[in-house]
JSON list of C-alpha atoms in Angstrom, two decimals:
[
{"chain": "A", "resi": 1, "resn": "MET", "atom": "CA", "xyz": [-0.15, -78.01, 93.29]},
{"chain": "A", "resi": 2, "resn": "LYS", "atom": "CA", "xyz": [-1.17, -74.32, 94.74]},
{"chain": "A", "resi": 3, "resn": "ASP", "atom": "CA", "xyz": [-4.78, -76.08, 94.60]},
{"chain": "A", "resi": 4, "resn": "ARG", "atom": "CA", "xyz": [-4.05, -78.90, 96.88]},
{"chain": "A", "resi": 5, "resn": "LYS", "atom": "CA", "xyz": [-2.33, -76.32, 99.40]},
{"chain": "A", "resi": 6, "resn": "THR", "atom": "CA", "xyz": [-5.31, -74.52, 99.27]},
{"chain": "A", "resi": 7, "resn": "THR", "atom": "CA", "xyz": [-7.69, -77.72, 99.61]},
{"chain": "A", "resi": 8, "resn": "MET", "atom": "CA", "xyz": [-5.02, -78.42, 103.04]},
{"chain": "A", "resi": 9, "resn": "LEU", "atom": "CA", "xyz": [-5.36, -75.01, 104.42]},
{"chain": "A", "resi": 10, "resn": "ILE", "atom": "CA", "xyz": [-8.99, -75.17, 104.03]},
{"chain": "A", "resi": 11, "resn": "LEU", "atom": "CA", "xyz": [-9.25, -78.69, 106.11]},
{"chain": "A", "resi": 12, "resn": "VAL", "atom": "CA", "xyz": [-6.45, -77.49, 108.23]},
{"chain": "A", "resi": 13, "resn": "LEU", "atom": "CA", "xyz": [-9.07, -74.35, 109.27]},
{"chain": "A", "resi": 14, "resn": "ILE", "atom": "CA", "xyz": [-12.54, -76.37, 109.55]},
{"chain": "A", "resi": 15, "resn": "LEU", "atom": "CA", "xyz": [-11.31, -78.37, 111.69]},
{"chain": "A", "resi": 16, "resn": "CYS", "atom": "CA", "xyz": [-9.43, -76.31, 114.19]},
{"chain": "A", "resi": 17, "resn": "ILE", "atom": "CA", "xyz": [-12.90, -74.53, 114.16]},
{"chain": "A", "resi": 18, "resn": "SER", "atom": "CA", "xyz": [-14.72, -78.11, 114.88]},
{"chain": "A", "resi": 19, "resn": "ILE", "atom": "CA", "xyz": [-12.68, -78.95, 117.78]},
{"chain": "A", "resi": 20, "resn": "PRO", "atom": "CA", "xyz": [-13.72, -76.88, 120.74]},
{"chain": "A", "resi": 21, "resn": "ALA", "atom": "CA", "xyz": [-16.93, -77.76, 119.43]},
{"chain": "A", "resi": 22, "resn": "ALA", "atom": "CA", "xyz": [-16.92, -81.39, 120.07]},
{"chain": "A", "resi": 23, "resn": "LEU", "atom": "CA", "xyz": [-14.43, -81.09, 123.31]},
{"chain": "A", "resi": 24, "resn": "SER", "atom": "CA", "xyz": [-17.55, -79.33, 124.87]},
{"chain": "A", "resi": 25, "resn": "GLU", "atom": "CA", "xyz": [-19.11, -80.55, 128.32]},
{"chain": "A", "resi": 26, "resn": "ASN", "atom": "CA", "xyz": [-21.25, -77.31, 127.58]},
{"chain": "A", "resi": 27, "resn": "ASP", "atom": "CA", "xyz": [-24.56, -80.62, 126.19]},
{"chain": "A", "resi": 28, "resn": "ASN", "atom": "CA", "xyz": [-27.92, -77.98, 126.92]},
{"chain": "A", "resi": 29, "resn": "PHE", "atom": "CA", "xyz": [-29.87, -76.39, 124.81]},
{"chain": "A", "resi": 30, "resn": "GLY", "atom": "CA", "xyz": [-32.58, -73.93, 124.27]},
{"chain": "A", "resi": 31, "resn": "VAL", "atom": "CA", "xyz": [-36.00, -72.96, 122.57]},
{"chain": "A", "resi": 32, "resn": "ASP", "atom": "CA", "xyz": [-37.14, -69.58, 122.69]},
{"chain": "A", "resi": 33, "resn": "TYR", "atom": "CA", "xyz": [-41.08, -69.12, 122.81]},
{"chain": "A", "resi": 34, "resn": "VAL", "atom": "CA", "xyz": [-42.87, -65.88, 122.65]},
{"chain": "A", "resi": 35, "resn": "PHE", "atom": "CA", "xyz": [-46.96, -65.40, 123.23]},
{"chain": "A", "resi": 36, "resn": "GLU", "atom": "CA", "xyz": [-47.89, -62.72, 121.75]},
{"chain": "A", "resi": 37, "resn": "PRO", "atom": "CA", "xyz": [-51.50, -61.74, 122.56]},
{"chain": "A", "resi": 38, "resn": "VAL", "atom": "CA", "xyz": [-54.08, -60.87, 119.33]},
{"chain": "A", "resi": 39, "resn": "MET", "atom": "CA", "xyz": [-57.81, -60.18, 118.56]},
{"chain": "A", "resi": 40, "resn": "ILE", "atom": "CA", "xyz": [-59.78, -62.87, 117.06]},
{"chain": "A", "resi": 41, "resn": "ASN", "atom": "CA", "xyz": [-63.24, -61.86, 116.13]},
{"chain": "A", "resi": 42, "resn": "GLY", "atom": "CA", "xyz": [-62.87, -60.05, 118.72]},
{"chain": "A", "resi": 43, "resn": "GLN", "atom": "CA", "xyz": [-61.82, -62.00, 121.67]},
{"chain": "A", "resi": 44, "resn": "TRP", "atom": "CA", "xyz": [-58.31, -61.70, 123.09]},
{"chain": "A", "resi": 45, "resn": "MET", "atom": "CA", "xyz": [-56.30, -65.17, 121.92]},
{"chain": "A", "resi": 46, "resn": "ILE", "atom": "CA", "xyz": [-52.78, -66.10, 121.80]},
{"chain": "A", "resi": 47, "resn": "LYS", "atom": "CA", "xyz": [-51.27, -66.57, 118.18]},
{"chain": "A", "resi": 48, "resn": "ASP", "atom": "CA", "xyz": [-50.67, -70.21, 117.66]},
{"chain": "A", "resi": 49, "resn": "THR", "atom": "CA", "xyz": [-52.34, -71.53, 120.75]},
{"chain": "A", "resi": 50, "resn": "VAL", "atom": "CA", "xyz": [-55.06, -74.00, 121.09]},
{"chain": "A", "resi": 51, "resn": "VAL", "atom": "CA", "xyz": [-57.93, -73.57, 123.57]},
{"chain": "A", "resi": 52, "resn": "LEU", "atom": "CA", "xyz": [-57.29, -75.90, 126.63]},
{"chain": "A", "resi": 53, "resn": "GLU", "atom": "CA", "xyz": [-61.24, -77.15, 127.19]},
{"chain": "A", "resi": 54, "resn": "ILE", "atom": "CA", "xyz": [-61.83, -79.05, 130.47]},
{"chain": "A", "resi": 55, "resn": "PRO", "atom": "CA", "xyz": [-65.90, -79.05, 132.03]},
{"chain": "A", "resi": 56, "resn": "GLY", "atom": "CA", "xyz": [-65.95, -76.64, 134.01]},
{"chain": "A", "resi": 57, "resn": "GLU", "atom": "CA", "xyz": [-62.40, -75.19, 134.29]},
{"chain": "A", "resi": 58, "resn": "PRO", "atom": "CA", "xyz": [-61.19, -71.76, 132.71]},
{"chain": "A", "resi": 59, "resn": "LEU", "atom": "CA", "xyz": [-59.98, -71.32, 128.84]},
{"chain": "A", "resi": 60, "resn": "VAL", "atom": "CA", "xyz": [-56.76, -71.89, 128.79]},
{"chain": "A", "resi": 61, "resn": "PRO", "atom": "CA", "xyz": [-54.52, -71.60, 125.72]},
{"chain": "A", "resi": 62, "resn": "TYR", "atom": "CA", "xyz": [-51.25, -73.62, 125.37]},
{"chain": "A", "resi": 63, "resn": "ARG", "atom": "CA", "xyz": [-48.91, -74.76, 122.58]},
{"chain": "A", "resi": 64, "resn": "ALA", "atom": "CA", "xyz": [-47.54, -77.65, 121.53]},
{"chain": "A", "resi": 65, "resn": "ALA", "atom": "CA", "xyz": [-44.18, -77.30, 121.20]},
{"chain": "A", "resi": 66, "resn": "ALA", "atom": "CA", "xyz": [-42.70, -79.93, 118.74]},
{"chain": "A", "resi": 67, "resn": "ILE", "atom": "CA", "xyz": [-39.01, -80.07, 119.59]},
{"chain": "A", "resi": 68, "resn": "LEU", "atom": "CA", "xyz": [-36.32, -81.40, 117.64]},
{"chain": "A", "resi": 69, "resn": "LEU", "atom": "CA", "xyz": [-33.69, -84.19, 119.94]},
{"chain": "A", "resi": 70, "resn": "PRO", "atom": "CA", "xyz": [-29.75, -83.72, 119.32]},
{"chain": "A", "resi": 71, "resn": "GLU", "atom": "CA", "xyz": [-28.73, -87.37, 117.70]},
{"chain": "A", "resi": 72, "resn": "GLY", "atom": "CA", "xyz": [-27.86, -89.42, 120.68]},
{"chain": "A", "resi": 73, "resn": "ALA", "atom": "CA", "xyz": [-29.30, -86.77, 123.22]},
{"chain": "A", "resi": 74, "resn": "GLU", "atom": "CA", "xyz": [-30.79, -88.16, 126.49]},
{"chain": "A", "resi": 75, "resn": "LEU", "atom": "CA", "xyz": [-33.20, -86.30, 128.51]},
{"chain": "A", "resi": 76, "resn": "LYS", "atom": "CA", "xyz": [-32.20, -85.05, 131.81]},
{"chain": "A", "resi": 77, "resn": "ASP", "atom": "CA", "xyz": [-35.24, -82.90, 132.81]},
{"chain": "A", "resi": 78, "resn": "ILE", "atom": "CA", "xyz": [-37.04, -79.45, 131.67]},
{"chain": "A", "resi": 79, "resn": "LYS", "atom": "CA", "xyz": [-36.38, -76.01, 132.27]},
{"chain": "A", "resi": 80, "resn": "VAL", "atom": "CA", "xyz": [-38.97, -73.27, 131.69]},
{"chain": "A", "resi": 81, "resn": "LYS", "atom": "CA", "xyz": [-38.39, -69.62, 132.53]},
{"chain": "A", "resi": 82, "resn": "HIS", "atom": "CA", "xyz": [-41.35, -67.47, 131.82]},
{"chain": "A", "resi": 83, "resn": "GLY", "atom": "CA", "xyz": [-41.15, -63.75, 133.48]},
{"chain": "A", "resi": 84, "resn": "LYS", "atom": "CA", "xyz": [-43.66, -62.45, 135.78]},
{"chain": "A", "resi": 85, "resn": "PRO", "atom": "CA", "xyz": [-47.36, -63.16, 135.65]},
{"chain": "A", "resi": 86, "resn": "ILE", "atom": "CA", "xyz": [-49.71, -60.50, 134.89]},
{"chain": "A", "resi": 87, "resn": "VAL", "atom": "CA", "xyz": [-52.58, -60.74, 136.89]},
{"chain": "A", "resi": 88, "resn": "GLN", "atom": "CA", "xyz": [-55.19, -58.54, 135.58]},
{"chain": "A", "resi": 89, "resn": "LYS", "atom": "CA", "xyz": [-58.86, -58.41, 137.78]},
{"chain": "A", "resi": 90, "resn": "GLY", "atom": "CA", "xyz": [-62.10, -57.92, 136.34]},
{"chain": "A", "resi": 91, "resn": "PHE", "atom": "CA", "xyz": [-62.00, -60.21, 133.53]},
{"chain": "A", "resi": 92, "resn": "GLU", "atom": "CA", "xyz": [-64.73, -63.20, 133.71]},
{"chain": "A", "resi": 93, "resn": "LEU", "atom": "CA", "xyz": [-62.81, -66.45, 132.59]},
{"chain": "A", "resi": 94, "resn": "PRO", "atom": "CA", "xyz": [-65.09, -68.37, 130.33]},
{"chain": "A", "resi": 95, "resn": "TRP", "atom": "CA", "xyz": [-64.76, -72.63, 131.54]},
{"chain": "A", "resi": 96, "resn": "GLY", "atom": "CA", "xyz": [-65.46, -75.38, 129.43]},
{"chain": "A", "resi": 97, "resn": "GLN", "atom": "CA", "xyz": [-68.22, -77.32, 128.67]},
{"chain": "A", "resi": 98, "resn": "PRO", "atom": "CA", "xyz": [-68.51, -81.44, 127.43]},
{"chain": "A", "resi": 99, "resn": "PRO", "atom": "CA", "xyz": [-68.60, -82.54, 124.21]},
{"chain": "A", "resi": 100, "resn": "CYS", "atom": "CA", "xyz": [-71.92, -82.56, 122.39]},
{"chain": "A", "resi": 101, "resn": "THR", "atom": "CA", "xyz": [-72.86, -84.97, 120.64]},
{"chain": "A", "resi": 102, "resn": "PHE", "atom": "CA", "xyz": [-75.53, -85.81, 117.75]},
{"chain": "A", "resi": 103, "resn": "ASN", "atom": "CA", "xyz": [-76.95, -88.58, 120.15]},
{"chain": "A", "resi": 104, "resn": "ASP", "atom": "CA", "xyz": [-77.13, -87.15, 123.57]},
{"chain": "A", "resi": 105, "resn": "LYS", "atom": "CA", "xyz": [-79.63, -83.98, 125.23]},
{"chain": "A", "resi": 106, "resn": "PRO", "atom": "CA", "xyz": [-76.56, -81.03, 125.14]},
{"chain": "A", "resi": 107, "resn": "VAL", "atom": "CA", "xyz": [-75.07, -80.94, 128.71]},
{"chain": "A", "resi": 108, "resn": "ILE", "atom": "CA", "xyz": [-74.26, -78.07, 130.05]},
{"chain": "A", "resi": 109, "resn": "VAL", "atom": "CA", "xyz": [-72.00, -77.71, 133.48]},
{"chain": "A", "resi": 110, "resn": "GLY", "atom": "CA", "xyz": [-71.09, -74.91, 135.46]},
{"chain": "A", "resi": 111, "resn": "LYS", "atom": "CA", "xyz": [-67.59, -73.57, 136.43]},
{"chain": "A", "resi": 112, "resn": "THR", "atom": "CA", "xyz": [-65.73, -74.42, 138.91]},
{"chain": "A", "resi": 113, "resn": "GLU", "atom": "CA", "xyz": [-65.87, -72.79, 142.62]},
{"chain": "A", "resi": 114, "resn": "LYS", "atom": "CA", "xyz": [-62.77, -73.29, 143.80]},
{"chain": "A", "resi": 115, "resn": "ILE", "atom": "CA", "xyz": [-60.92, -72.93, 141.15]},
{"chain": "A", "resi": 116, "resn": "TYR", "atom": "CA", "xyz": [-62.20, -69.49, 140.64]},
{"chain": "A", "resi": 117, "resn": "ASN", "atom": "CA", "xyz": [-62.87, -68.87, 144.08]},
{"chain": "A", "resi": 118, "resn": "SER", "atom": "CA", "xyz": [-58.68, -69.79, 144.75]},
{"chain": "A", "resi": 119, "resn": "ASP", "atom": "CA", "xyz": [-55.93, -67.02, 144.85]},
{"chain": "A", "resi": 120, "resn": "SER", "atom": "CA", "xyz": [-53.37, -69.96, 143.79]},
{"chain": "A", "resi": 121, "resn": "ILE", "atom": "CA", "xyz": [-52.56, -69.86, 140.00]},
{"chain": "A", "resi": 122, "resn": "TYR", "atom": "CA", "xyz": [-54.22, -71.58, 137.78]},
{"chain": "A", "resi": 123, "resn": "PRO", "atom": "CA", "xyz": [-52.95, -73.56, 136.11]},
{"chain": "A", "resi": 124, "resn": "HIS", "atom": "CA", "xyz": [-50.47, -75.17, 138.48]},
{"chain": "A", "resi": 125, "resn": "LYS", "atom": "CA", "xyz": [-47.96, -76.11, 136.59]},
{"chain": "A", "resi": 126, "resn": "LEU", "atom": "CA", "xyz": [-46.07, -74.42, 133.87]},
{"chain": "A", "resi": 127, "resn": "TYR", "atom": "CA", "xyz": [-45.87, -77.20, 131.02]},
{"chain": "A", "resi": 128, "resn": "GLU", "atom": "CA", "xyz": [-47.06, -80.34, 130.40]},
{"chain": "A", "resi": 129, "resn": "PHE", "atom": "CA", "xyz": [-44.14, -83.31, 129.57]},
{"chain": "A", "resi": 130, "resn": "VAL", "atom": "CA", "xyz": [-45.83, -85.08, 126.79]},
{"chain": "A", "resi": 131, "resn": "GLY", "atom": "CA", "xyz": [-43.62, -88.02, 125.47]},
{"chain": "A", "resi": 132, "resn": "ILE", "atom": "CA", "xyz": [-40.57, -88.41, 123.42]},
{"chain": "A", "resi": 133, "resn": "GLN", "atom": "CA", "xyz": [-41.40, -89.89, 119.89]},
{"chain": "A", "resi": 134, "resn": "SER", "atom": "CA", "xyz": [-38.79, -91.20, 116.82]},
{"chain": "A", "resi": 135, "resn": "PHE", "atom": "CA", "xyz": [-39.50, -90.00, 113.80]},
{"chain": "A", "resi": 136, "resn": "ARG", "atom": "CA", "xyz": [-37.23, -91.37, 111.11]},
{"chain": "A", "resi": 137, "resn": "GLY", "atom": "CA", "xyz": [-34.34, -92.14, 113.68]},
{"chain": "A", "resi": 138, "resn": "PHE", "atom": "CA", "xyz": [-34.86, -88.76, 115.37]},
{"chain": "A", "resi": 139, "resn": "ASN", "atom": "CA", "xyz": [-35.90, -87.90, 118.57]},
{"chain": "A", "resi": 140, "resn": "ILE", "atom": "CA", "xyz": [-38.90, -85.52, 119.05]},
{"chain": "A", "resi": 141, "resn": "LEU", "atom": "CA", "xyz": [-39.69, -83.67, 122.22]},
{"chain": "A", "resi": 142, "resn": "TYR", "atom": "CA", "xyz": [-43.70, -83.05, 123.09]},
{"chain": "A", "resi": 143, "resn": "VAL", "atom": "CA", "xyz": [-44.11, -80.56, 125.40]},
{"chain": "A", "resi": 144, "resn": "ASN", "atom": "CA", "xyz": [-47.58, -78.35, 126.19]},
{"chain": "A", "resi": 145, "resn": "LEU", "atom": "CA", "xyz": [-46.63, -74.82, 126.90]}
]
């Protein structure tokens, strides 16, 4: 009898704790990423990133993020919060080259002067929405940061 009362008390406590979460209208959630600079083979890189290489454009690191969405969630928008940009001068950023194949002669392209001579921030967007895919009934948001 005592075990039954204890079990009922525990169930009532769990129910009381879960009611505010069930009635909450806050349907937002966030994911935090930290971008750490690291020295790799004598070059500065950003930890856990891949380099975006578009011919003629600056080589830019990005992180491919896979975010598991809550069950039944519907994506309305994506907001990216960031710190103040750090602008450094005097660095020559390398630019991308077209891929080489065994059949063709390698092609070398110069940098795109329009981008390199501009005072605007490159790339122009903070993230790229790749898509939402489903895996075993779970929706996963893919974003390049």
